[in-house]
Coordinates of C-alpha atoms in Angstrom, one line a residue:
M1 CA 0.0 0.0 0.0
V2 CA 1.4 3.4 -0.9
N3 CA 2.0 6.0 1.7
L4 CA -0.2 8.9 0.7
E5 CA 1.2 11.1 3.4
R6 CA 4.4 11.4 1.3
L7 CA 2.5 13.4 -1.3
P8 CA 3.0 17.1 -0.7
T9 CA 0.1 19.5 -0.5
A10 CA -0.4 23.1 -1.6
K11 CA 0.4 24.4 1.9
N12 CA 3.8 22.7 2.2
K13 CA 6.8 24.8 2.7
F14 CA 10.1 23.4 1.5
E15 CA 11.5 22.8 4.9
D16 CA 8.3 21.1 6.2
L17 CA 8.2 18.9 3.1
R18 CA 11.8 17.8 3.7
K19 CA 11.3 17.2 7.4
K20 CA 8.3 15.0 6.7
N21 CA 10.2 13.1 4.0
Q22 CA 7.6 14.1 1.5
I23 CA 8.3 13.9 -2.3
Y24 CA 10.3 16.9 -3.6
V25 CA 10.7 16.9 -7.4
D26 CA 14.4 17.9 -7.7
H27 CA 15.0 20.7 -10.2
T28 CA 17.6 22.4 -8.0
D29 CA 20.3 22.2 -10.6
L30 CA 18.3 24.8 -12.5
I31 CA 17.9 26.9 -9.3
F32 CA 21.7 27.0 -9.0
E33 CA 22.0 28.4 -12.5
F34 CA 20.4 31.6 -11.5
A35 CA 20.8 31.8 -7.7
R36 CA 24.6 31.8 -8.0
F37 CA 24.4 35.3 -9.5
D38 CA 23.6 38.6 -7.8
K39 CA 21.4 40.0 -10.5
P40 CA 17.6 40.4 -9.8
N41 CA 15.4 37.6 -11.3
F42 CA 11.8 37.4 -12.4
L43 CA 9.7 34.4 -13.3
S44 CA 6.0 34.4 -14.4
R45 CA 4.0 31.2 -14.3
P46 CA 0.3 30.4 -14.1
R47 CA -1.5 29.9 -10.8
R48 CA -1.2 26.4 -9.2
F49 CA 2.3 25.8 -10.7
G50 CA 4.6 25.8 -7.7
K51 CA 5.8 29.4 -7.6
S52 CA 5.4 29.6 -3.8
L53 CA 7.3 26.4 -3.2
L54 CA 10.1 27.8 -5.3
I55 CA 10.2 30.9 -3.2
S56 CA 10.2 28.7 0.0
T57 CA 13.0 26.7 -1.5
L58 CA 15.1 29.8 -2.1
E59 CA 14.3 31.1 1.4
S60 CA 15.7 27.9 2.9
L61 CA 18.7 27.8 0.7
F62 CA 19.8 31.4 1.6
S63 CA 18.8 31.2 5.2
H64 CA 20.2 27.8 6.1
G65 CA 22.5 26.8 3.3
T66 CA 22.2 23.2 2.3
E67 CA 20.9 22.0 5.7
Y68 CA 17.6 20.8 4.1
F69 CA 19.1 19.9 0.7
K70 CA 20.8 16.6 1.5
G71 CA 20.9 14.4 -1.6
L72 CA 19.5 17.1 -3.9
K73 CA 21.3 18.2 -7.1
I74 CA 22.3 21.6 -5.8
E75 CA 24.0 20.4 -2.5
K76 CA 27.6 20.1 -3.7
L77 CA 27.2 23.0 -6.2
W78 CA 26.0 25.4 -3.6
N79 CA 28.5 24.3 -1.0
D80 CA 31.4 24.9 -3.4
K81 CA 30.0 28.3 -4.3
E82 CA 28.9 29.8 -1.0
K83 CA 31.3 27.9 1.4
G84 CA 28.5 27.7 4.1
K85 CA 27.6 31.3 4.1
T86 CA 24.0 32.3 4.9
Y87 CA 21.9 35.4 4.5
K88 CA 19.1 37.4 6.0
V89 CA 15.9 36.8 4.0
I90 CA 13.0 39.2 3.5
H91 CA 10.0 37.2 2.1
L92 CA 7.0 39.2 0.9
D93 CA 4.0 37.3 -0.4
F94 CA 1.6 39.9 -1.8
S95 CA -1.2 37.4 -2.2
S96 CA -1.3 36.8 1.6
F97 CA -2.1 40.4 2.6
A98 CA -5.6 41.6 3.5
Y99 CA -5.8 45.2 2.4
I100 CA -8.3 47.7 1.0
S101 CA -6.1 50.4 -0.6
P102 CA -2.5 51.0 -1.7
V103 CA -1.9 52.9 1.6
D104 CA -3.1 49.8 3.5
F105 CA -1.1 47.6 1.3
D106 CA 2.0 49.6 2.0
A107 CA 1.3 49.3 5.7
K108 CA 1.2 45.5 5.4
I109 CA 4.7 45.5 3.9
C110 CA 5.9 47.9 6.6
G111 CA 4.6 45.5 9.2
I112 CA 6.8 42.7 7.9
L113 CA 9.8 45.0 7.5
E114 CA 9.4 46.5 11.0
K115 CA 10.0 43.0 12.5
E116 CA 13.3 43.0 10.8
T117 CA 14.3 46.5 12.2
K118 CA 13.4 45.3 15.8
K119 CA 15.2 42.0 15.4
F120 CA 18.5 43.7 14.5
N121 CA 17.9 47.1 16.2
I122 CA 18.1 49.0 12.9
S123 CA 17.7 52.8 13.0
R124 CA 14.9 54.2 10.9
T125 CA 14.9 57.3 8.8
P126 CA 11.9 59.7 9.6
V127 CA 9.5 59.7 6.6
T128 CA 6.6 62.0 5.8
A129 CA 5.7 60.5 2.4
T130 CA 2.4 58.6 1.9
Y131 CA 4.2 55.3 1.3
K132 CA 6.9 54.3 3.8
S133 CA 7.9 50.7 2.8
D134 CA 10.5 51.8 0.3
S135 CA 12.3 53.9 2.8
L136 CA 12.1 51.2 5.5
L137 CA 13.5 48.7 3.1
A138 CA 16.4 51.0 2.3
D139 CA 17.2 51.4 6.0
I140 CA 17.3 47.6 6.5
V141 CA 19.5 46.8 3.5
S142 CA 21.8 49.7 4.0
D143 CA 22.4 48.6 7.6
N144 CA 23.8 45.3 6.4
P145 CA 25.1 45.6 2.8
G146 CA 25.4 42.4 0.9
E147 CA 23.7 40.4 3.7
Y148 CA 20.1 40.5 2.5
V149 CA 18.0 38.4 0.1
L150 CA 14.6 39.7 -1.1
L151 CA 11.9 37.3 -2.3
I152 CA 8.6 38.7 -3.6
D153 CA 5.8 36.2 -4.4
E154 CA 2.8 37.1 -6.6
Y155 CA 3.9 40.7 -7.2
D156 CA 0.9 41.3 -9.5
Y157 CA -1.8 40.2 -7.1
P158 CA -2.9 43.7 -6.2
L159 CA -3.1 44.6 -9.9
T160 CA -5.1 41.6 -11.1
H161 CA -7.5 42.1 -8.2
S162 CA -8.3 45.7 -8.9
L163 CA -9.1 45.4 -12.6
E164 CA -12.7 46.3 -12.1
D165 CA -11.6 49.8 -10.9
E166 CA -9.1 51.4 -13.3
N167 CA -8.3 54.3 -10.9
Q168 CA -7.4 51.9 -8.1
F169 CA -5.4 49.8 -10.5
K170 CA -3.4 52.8 -11.5
E171 CA -2.8 53.7 -7.8
Y172 CA -1.4 50.2 -7.1
R173 CA 0.7 50.4 -10.3
S174 CA 2.1 53.8 -9.1
F175 CA 2.9 52.4 -5.7
L176 CA 4.6 49.3 -7.2
Q177 CA 6.6 51.5 -9.6
G178 CA 8.0 53.4 -6.6
F179 CA 8.6 50.3 -4.5
F180 CA 10.5 48.5 -7.4
G181 CA 12.4 51.7 -8.0
A182 CA 13.7 51.5 -4.4
I183 CA 14.7 47.9 -5.0
K184 CA 16.6 48.9 -8.1
A185 CA 18.6 51.5 -6.1
L186 CA 19.3 48.8 -3.4
S187 CA 20.1 45.9 -5.7
G188 CA 23.8 46.4 -5.6
N189 CA 23.7 46.0 -1.8
M190 CA 21.7 42.8 -1.9
R191 CA 22.9 39.3 -2.4
F192 CA 19.9 38.1 -4.4
I193 CA 16.4 39.3 -5.5
F194 CA 13.7 37.1 -6.9
I195 CA 10.2 38.1 -8.0
T196 CA 7.3 35.9 -9.2
G197 CA 3.9 36.6 -10.7
V198 CA 1.3 35.3 -13.0
G199 CA 1.8 37.9 -15.7
R200 CA 4.5 40.1 -17.1
F201 CA 3.3 43.7 -16.6
A202 CA 5.1 46.0 -18.9
K203 CA 8.6 47.1 -18.2
T204 CA 7.5 50.6 -19.1
S205 CA 5.2 50.6 -16.1
I206 CA 5.8 48.3 -13.1
F207 CA 9.4 47.4 -13.8
S208 CA 10.4 50.6 -15.4
Q209 CA 13.1 51.2 -12.8
L210 CA 14.2 47.7 -12.5
N211 CA 15.9 47.6 -15.9
N212 CA 18.6 45.1 -14.8
L213 CA 15.9 42.5 -14.1
R214 CA 16.7 39.0 -15.6
D215 CA 13.5 37.4 -16.9
L216 CA 14.0 33.7 -16.6
G217 CA 10.9 33.1 -18.8
L218 CA 12.9 34.3 -21.8
E219 CA 15.6 31.7 -21.4
P220 CA 14.7 28.2 -22.7
E221 CA 16.8 26.3 -20.2
F222 CA 14.5 27.5 -17.4
A223 CA 11.3 26.4 -19.0
P224 CA 11.2 23.1 -17.0
L225 CA 11.9 24.8 -13.7
L226 CA 8.4 24.4 -12.3
G227 CA 6.0 21.6 -13.1
Y228 CA 6.5 17.9 -13.6
T229 CA 8.1 16.4 -16.7
E230 CA 7.2 12.9 -18.0
E231 CA 10.4 11.6 -16.5
D232 CA 9.5 13.2 -13.1
M233 CA 6.1 11.4 -13.2
H234 CA 7.7 8.0 -13.7
F235 CA 10.6 8.6 -11.3
Y236 CA 8.8 10.2 -8.3
F237 CA 5.1 9.1 -8.7
D238 CA 5.1 5.7 -10.4
E239 CA 3.8 3.8 -7.4
Y240 CA 1.0 6.4 -6.9
V241 CA 0.0 6.1 -10.5
E242 CA -0.1 2.3 -10.1
N243 CA -2.3 2.8 -7.0
A244 CA -4.6 5.1 -8.9
A245 CA -4.9 2.6 -11.7
M246 CA -5.8 -0.2 -9.3
I247 CA -8.5 1.9 -7.7
L248 CA -10.0 2.9 -11.0
N249 CA -9.6 -0.7 -12.4
I250 CA -7.5 0.4 -15.4
S251 CA -4.0 -0.4 -16.5
K252 CA -1.1 1.7 -15.3
E253 CA -0.3 2.7 -18.9
E254 CA -3.9 3.9 -19.4
C255 CA -3.7 5.8 -16.1
Y256 CA -0.6 7.6 -17.3
T257 CA -2.3 8.4 -20.6
Q258 CA -5.3 9.9 -18.9
I259 CA -3.1 11.9 -16.5
K260 CA -1.3 13.2 -19.5
S261 CA -4.5 14.1 -21.4
H262 CA -5.9 16.0 -18.4
Y263 CA -3.0 17.6 -16.7
D264 CA 0.1 17.7 -19.0
G265 CA 0.9 19.8 -22.0
Y266 CA 2.4 23.1 -20.6
R267 CA 5.3 24.4 -22.7
F268 CA 6.8 27.7 -21.5
H269 CA 9.3 28.4 -24.2
A270 CA 9.2 27.9 -28.0
D271 CA 12.8 26.7 -28.0
N272 CA 12.3 24.1 -25.2
E273 CA 10.3 21.0 -26.2
S274 CA 9.6 19.9 -22.6
L275 CA 5.9 19.5 -21.8
L276 CA 5.0 19.8 -18.1
H277 CA 2.2 18.5 -15.9
N278 CA 0.5 20.9 -13.5
P279 CA 1.7 19.9 -10.0
W280 CA -1.5 21.0 -8.3
S281 CA -3.8 18.9 -10.4
V282 CA -1.5 15.8 -10.4
L283 CA -1.2 15.8 -6.6
N284 CA -4.9 16.3 -6.1
F285 CA -5.6 13.4 -8.4
L286 CA -3.0 11.0 -6.9
S287 CA -4.0 11.8 -3.3
N288 CA -7.7 10.8 -4.0
P289 CA -7.9 8.9 -7.3
K290 CA -11.3 7.3 -6.5
N291 CA -13.0 10.6 -7.6
G292 CA -11.5 10.2 -11.1
F293 CA -9.8 12.8 -13.4
K294 CA -11.6 15.9 -12.2
N295 CA -11.0 19.5 -13.2
F296 CA -9.0 20.6 -10.2
W297 CA -7.7 23.8 -11.8
Y298 CA -11.2 25.2 -12.3
E299 CA -12.8 23.9 -9.2
T300 CA -10.2 25.5 -6.9
G301 CA -10.3 28.9 -8.5
G302 CA -7.2 28.6 -10.6
A303 CA -9.2 29.0 -13.8
Y304 CA -11.3 32.0 -12.9
P305 CA -8.9 34.8 -11.9
T306 CA -10.2 38.4 -12.2
L307 CA -7.8 39.0 -15.1
I308 CA -9.2 36.5 -17.5
A309 CA -12.8 36.9 -16.4
S310 CA -12.6 40.5 -17.2
Y311 CA -10.8 39.9 -20.5
I312 CA -13.2 37.2 -21.7
K313 CA -16.0 39.7 -21.6
S314 CA -14.2 42.0 -24.0
I315 CA -13.9 39.4 -26.9
K316 CA -17.5 38.9 -27.8
K317 CA -16.7 39.0 -31.5
T318 CA -14.0 36.4 -31.2
P319 CA -15.1 32.8 -32.2
L320 CA -14.4 30.2 -29.6
E321 CA -12.6 28.2 -32.2
T322 CA -10.1 31.0 -32.7
L323 CA -9.2 30.9 -29.0
L324 CA -8.5 27.2 -29.1
K325 CA -5.8 27.3 -31.8
T326 CA -4.2 30.5 -32.9
K327 CA -1.0 31.1 -34.9
C328 CA 1.6 33.2 -33.1
G329 CA 5.2 34.3 -33.2
P330 CA 8.0 34.3 -30.5
K331 CA 7.4 38.0 -29.8
T332 CA 3.9 37.3 -28.6
L333 CA 5.2 34.8 -26.1
N334 CA 7.9 37.1 -24.7
E335 CA 6.2 40.5 -24.5
F336 CA 5.4 42.3 -21.3
Y337 CA 2.1 44.1 -21.2
D338 CA 0.0 46.7 -19.4
Y339 CA -3.5 45.2 -18.8
F340 CA -5.5 47.9 -20.5
D341 CA -3.8 47.4 -23.8
A342 CA -2.8 43.8 -23.5
T343 CA -2.8 41.5 -26.5
P344 CA -5.2 38.5 -26.1
L345 CA -2.6 35.9 -26.9
S346 CA -0.2 37.3 -24.3
L347 CA -2.8 37.2 -21.6
L348 CA -4.0 33.7 -22.3
Y349 CA -0.5 32.3 -22.7
Q350 CA 0.9 33.8 -19.5
T351 CA -2.1 32.9 -17.4
G352 CA -1.9 29.2 -18.5
Y353 CA -4.9 29.0 -20.8
L354 CA -2.8 28.5 -23.8
S355 CA 0.5 26.7 -24.4
V356 CA 2.9 26.9 -27.3
R357 CA 3.0 24.1 -30.0
S358 CA 5.1 23.9 -33.1
E359 CA 4.0 22.3 -36.4
D360 CA 5.6 21.7 -39.7
N361 CA 4.5 24.3 -42.3
E362 CA 4.2 24.1 -46.1
L363 CA 7.5 26.1 -46.5
G364 CA 9.4 23.3 -44.8
G365 CA 9.9 25.1 -41.5
Q366 CA 8.0 25.4 -38.3
S367 CA 5.0 27.5 -37.3
L368 CA 4.0 28.3 -33.7
F369 CA 0.5 27.9 -32.4
L370 CA -1.2 28.6 -29.1
V371 CA -3.6 25.9 -27.9
P372 CA -5.0 24.8 -24.5
P373 CA -2.4 22.6 -22.9
N374 CA -4.7 19.8 -21.8
L375 CA -8.3 18.7 -21.2
E376 CA -8.6 20.4 -17.8
V377 CA -7.7 23.8 -19.2
H378 CA -9.6 23.3 -22.4
S379 CA -12.7 22.6 -20.4
S380 CA -12.1 25.7 -18.2
L381 CA -11.7 28.0 -21.3
V382 CA -14.9 26.7 -22.9
Q383 CA -16.8 27.2 -19.7
L384 CA -15.5 30.8 -19.3
Y385 CA -16.4 31.5 -22.9
Y386 CA -20.0 30.2 -22.6
R387 CA -20.4 32.0 -19.3
N388 CA -19.2 35.4 -20.5
V389 CA -19.5 35.7 -24.3
R390 CA -22.9 34.3 -25.3
K391 CA -25.9 36.6 -25.6
N392 CA -27.6 34.2 -23.2
P393 CA -24.8 33.2 -20.7
L394 CA -24.9 29.8 -19.2
D395 CA -24.6 29.2 -15.5
D396 CA -23.0 26.5 -13.3
D397 CA -26.3 24.6 -13.0
T398 CA -26.4 24.2 -16.8
F399 CA -22.8 23.0 -17.0
F400 CA -23.4 20.5 -14.2
D401 CA -26.6 19.2 -15.8
F402 CA -24.8 18.4 -19.0
S403 CA -21.6 17.2 -17.4
S404 CA -23.3 14.7 -15.1
A405 CA -25.7 13.5 -17.8
L406 CA -22.9 12.9 -20.4
I407 CA -20.6 11.2 -17.9
N408 CA -23.4 8.9 -16.8
N409 CA -24.6 8.2 -20.3
F410 CA -21.1 7.0 -21.4
E411 CA -20.4 5.0 -18.2
H412 CA -23.6 3.0 -18.6
S413 CA -23.6 2.9 -22.4
N414 CA -27.1 4.5 -22.3
Y415 CA -27.2 5.5 -26.0
N416 CA -30.8 6.7 -26.0
A417 CA -30.0 9.1 -23.2
L418 CA -26.8 10.1 -24.8
I419 CA -28.5 11.1 -28.1
K420 CA -31.1 13.0 -26.1
T421 CA -28.3 14.9 -24.3
F422 CA -26.7 15.7 -27.7
S423 CA -30.0 17.2 -28.9
A424 CA -30.3 19.2 -25.7
A425 CA -26.8 20.5 -26.3
L426 CA -27.6 21.5 -29.9
N427 CA -30.6 23.5 -28.7
T428 CA -28.8 25.0 -25.7
F429 CA -25.4 25.9 -27.0
G430 CA -26.5 26.7 -30.6
Y431 CA -29.5 28.8 -29.6
D432 CA -28.1 32.3 -30.2
D433 CA -25.7 31.3 -32.9
K434 CA -27.0 32.0 -36.4
E435 CA -24.3 30.0 -38.0
A436 CA -24.8 26.9 -35.9
F437 CA -27.0 24.8 -38.2
K438 CA -25.6 25.8 -41.6
S439 CA -22.6 23.5 -41.3
E440 CA -22.1 19.9 -40.4
H441 CA -18.8 20.7 -38.7
Y442 CA -20.4 23.5 -36.7
C443 CA -23.0 21.2 -35.3
R444 CA -20.3 18.6 -34.5
D445 CA -18.3 21.3 -32.7
I446 CA -21.3 22.2 -30.5
I447 CA -21.4 18.6 -29.3
Y448 CA -17.6 18.5 -29.0
F449 CA -17.4 21.7 -26.9
T450 CA -20.2 20.3 -24.6
L451 CA -18.2 17.1 -24.1
V452 CA -15.0 19.1 -23.4
L453 CA -16.6 21.4 -20.8
S454 CA -17.9 18.2 -19.2
G455 CA -14.3 17.0 -18.8
I456 CA -14.7 14.2 -21.3
N457 CA -11.7 13.4 -23.4
A458 CA -13.0 14.1 -26.9
S459 CA -11.1 14.9 -30.2
R460 CA -12.1 16.1 -33.6
E461 CA -10.8 15.0 -37.0
V462 CA -9.0 12.0 -35.6
I463 CA -6.7 10.4 -38.2
C464 CA -6.8 6.6 -38.8
A465 CA -5.8 4.4 -41.7
G466 CA -8.9 5.1 -43.7
G467 CA -9.4 8.8 -43.1
R468 CA -10.5 11.2 -40.4
A469 CA -13.2 10.4 -37.8
D470 CA -15.5 13.4 -37.0
L471 CA -15.4 12.9 -33.3
V472 CA -13.7 10.3 -31.0
V473 CA -14.3 10.0 -27.2
E474 CA -11.7 8.2 -25.2
L475 CA -12.7 6.6 -21.9
T476 CA -10.3 4.6 -19.7
D477 CA -11.3 1.3 -21.3
K478 CA -13.6 2.2 -24.3
R479 CA -13.6 4.3 -27.4
Y480 CA -16.6 5.9 -29.0
V481 CA -16.5 7.1 -32.6
F482 CA -19.1 9.4 -34.0
E483 CA -19.8 10.3 -37.7
F484 CA -22.1 13.3 -38.1
K485 CA -24.3 14.3 -41.0
L486 CA -26.4 17.5 -41.3
A487 CA -29.8 17.0 -43.0
K488 CA -31.2 20.2 -44.5
T489 CA -34.5 18.4 -45.3
K490 CA -36.5 15.5 -43.7
S491 CA -36.4 13.5 -46.9
S492 CA -32.6 13.4 -46.9
E493 CA -32.2 12.0 -43.4
K494 CA -32.4 8.3 -44.1
K495 CA -29.9 8.4 -47.0
L496 CA -27.5 10.4 -44.9
L497 CA -27.7 7.9 -42.0
E498 CA -26.9 5.1 -44.4
E499 CA -23.9 7.0 -45.8
A500 CA -22.6 7.7 -42.3
I501 CA -22.9 4.0 -41.3
E502 CA -21.1 2.9 -44.5
Q503 CA -18.4 5.5 -44.0
T504 CA -17.6 4.3 -40.5
K505 CA -17.4 0.7 -41.7
D506 CA -15.4 1.3 -44.8
K507 CA -12.8 3.6 -43.3
R508 CA -12.6 1.7 -40.0
Y509 CA -12.7 4.8 -37.9
G510 CA -11.3 4.3 -34.4
E511 CA -8.8 1.7 -35.3
I512 CA -5.9 3.5 -33.6
L513 CA -3.4 2.7 -30.9
P514 CA -3.9 1.8 -28.1
L515 CA -6.5 -0.6 -29.3
K516 CA -9.7 -0.5 -27.2
E517 CA -13.2 -1.8 -27.3
T518 CA -14.7 0.5 -29.9
T519 CA -18.3 1.6 -30.5
R520 CA -19.2 3.5 -33.7
I521 CA -22.3 5.6 -33.9
A522 CA -23.8 7.4 -37.0
V523 CA -25.7 10.6 -36.2
V524 CA -27.9 12.7 -38.4
I525 CA -28.8 16.2 -37.2
G526 CA -31.9 17.9 -38.5
A527 CA -31.2 21.5 -39.4
N528 CA -34.9 22.5 -39.0
D529 CA -35.4 20.7 -35.7
K530 CA -32.0 21.7 -34.3
A531 CA -31.7 18.2 -32.8
V532 CA -30.6 14.7 -33.6
S533 CA -33.2 13.3 -36.0
Q534 CA -31.8 9.8 -36.6
W535 CA -28.9 7.7 -35.2
K536 CA -27.7 4.1 -35.4
L537 CA -25.0 1.9 -33.9
E538 CA -22.7 0.2 -36.4
V539 CA -23.2 -3.6 -35.9

């Protein structure tokens, strides 16, 4: 029996994790490659991706040397570099403050810094300015030059949580400009500075003063710093995947496949091919696998930050299909932004809704595309779109009704109920779309998006030996293949059904690896009725 207590949780700090002998995925060789230098560093990553654990790891490294790093890759490297030296660490987590204004926010920072002045009996410079934290920080660092490390987690939290009030947003931005300006002036007297956040707010605004900032996100070697690689999954979590497979009554190989489909697929630099699993979602699944492959990212708030919720409302003329695969260039991936003139791709990429893929192009080179990294995020993006963009927005009750019905229909092979649910989806999701019933592919996509937002592993245009299947649904032990036809008239329905059945037979749709028990279903949609008019299992 596996020891589930060895799986870390979201609240784990590095030292607690090591004391409890919990699993720590060792990327500390990458940490050494930037921590050995004195230059200020910045890293943006989506929520739920381990930024706080990274900050906690750095805090331990500089505070206690390698005391808690026994057996990790950085142990010898750091000892050779620092010779046992330790530093005073100031750790500011902007997401942990409760505040109502920039002045209050400044006071919270001062509260943390004042503990440092009392601990070391540091003299304070009298200040009459509205904001005092920058002056207080200068007093502390100047008292012990070269002895301090500054770690700032979620620097953009006050910005993304004031987007509904542009004036307040600008006040926070102005405060942060001044604060980071003070850090720039002190950077030569500090051993190390590290800043994390979800987005890269423009260098011309927040980081305008901090022009020596090293953005690790622009360097491909640091792309795998946070998240779990495929190798990490097998090395650190193999017994837990095996446990999950046993509980779900599937093979270990299939369990890995499902984990990959739901939680893998993040790629943070165009020049680094590493695809990464979301740690939050993987650990939630492995710690309680009996509940299946749930959408942990959305259910725990990671998928609905203020930033994206506000942005989604502004793209009412953007088709959902465009958001799910968009061509881009390296500049889009690397640019900083100011929210009120942000590019859509930059926002969606930096917040984790889209990840970079490369494909061969007709010129013989490579083209870059942004796509949802996995089923979990794909589902979240579809939900947000239907919630915010439609003329008649859908609510959580509607999403739940469809999700529970579809999952139950597939699990019990209840085809009559499944087709009824398809018809309900066509009516519900295509109701205010004038283009919905003019195209066979458009109708298929309504059903496809309904499956995706329900967390079901569905794919369009799946290639097999004989051609492309319209829609394929992958369950842990079964595969369902659908061929759709759109009937513009009642009289054409029977003929189209026969064509769909013959097509699935002749082209052997669904005969792909890994081989599974496969059910093929021909479906005819009536354009006038906006529902499934006929269907038949291939026998």
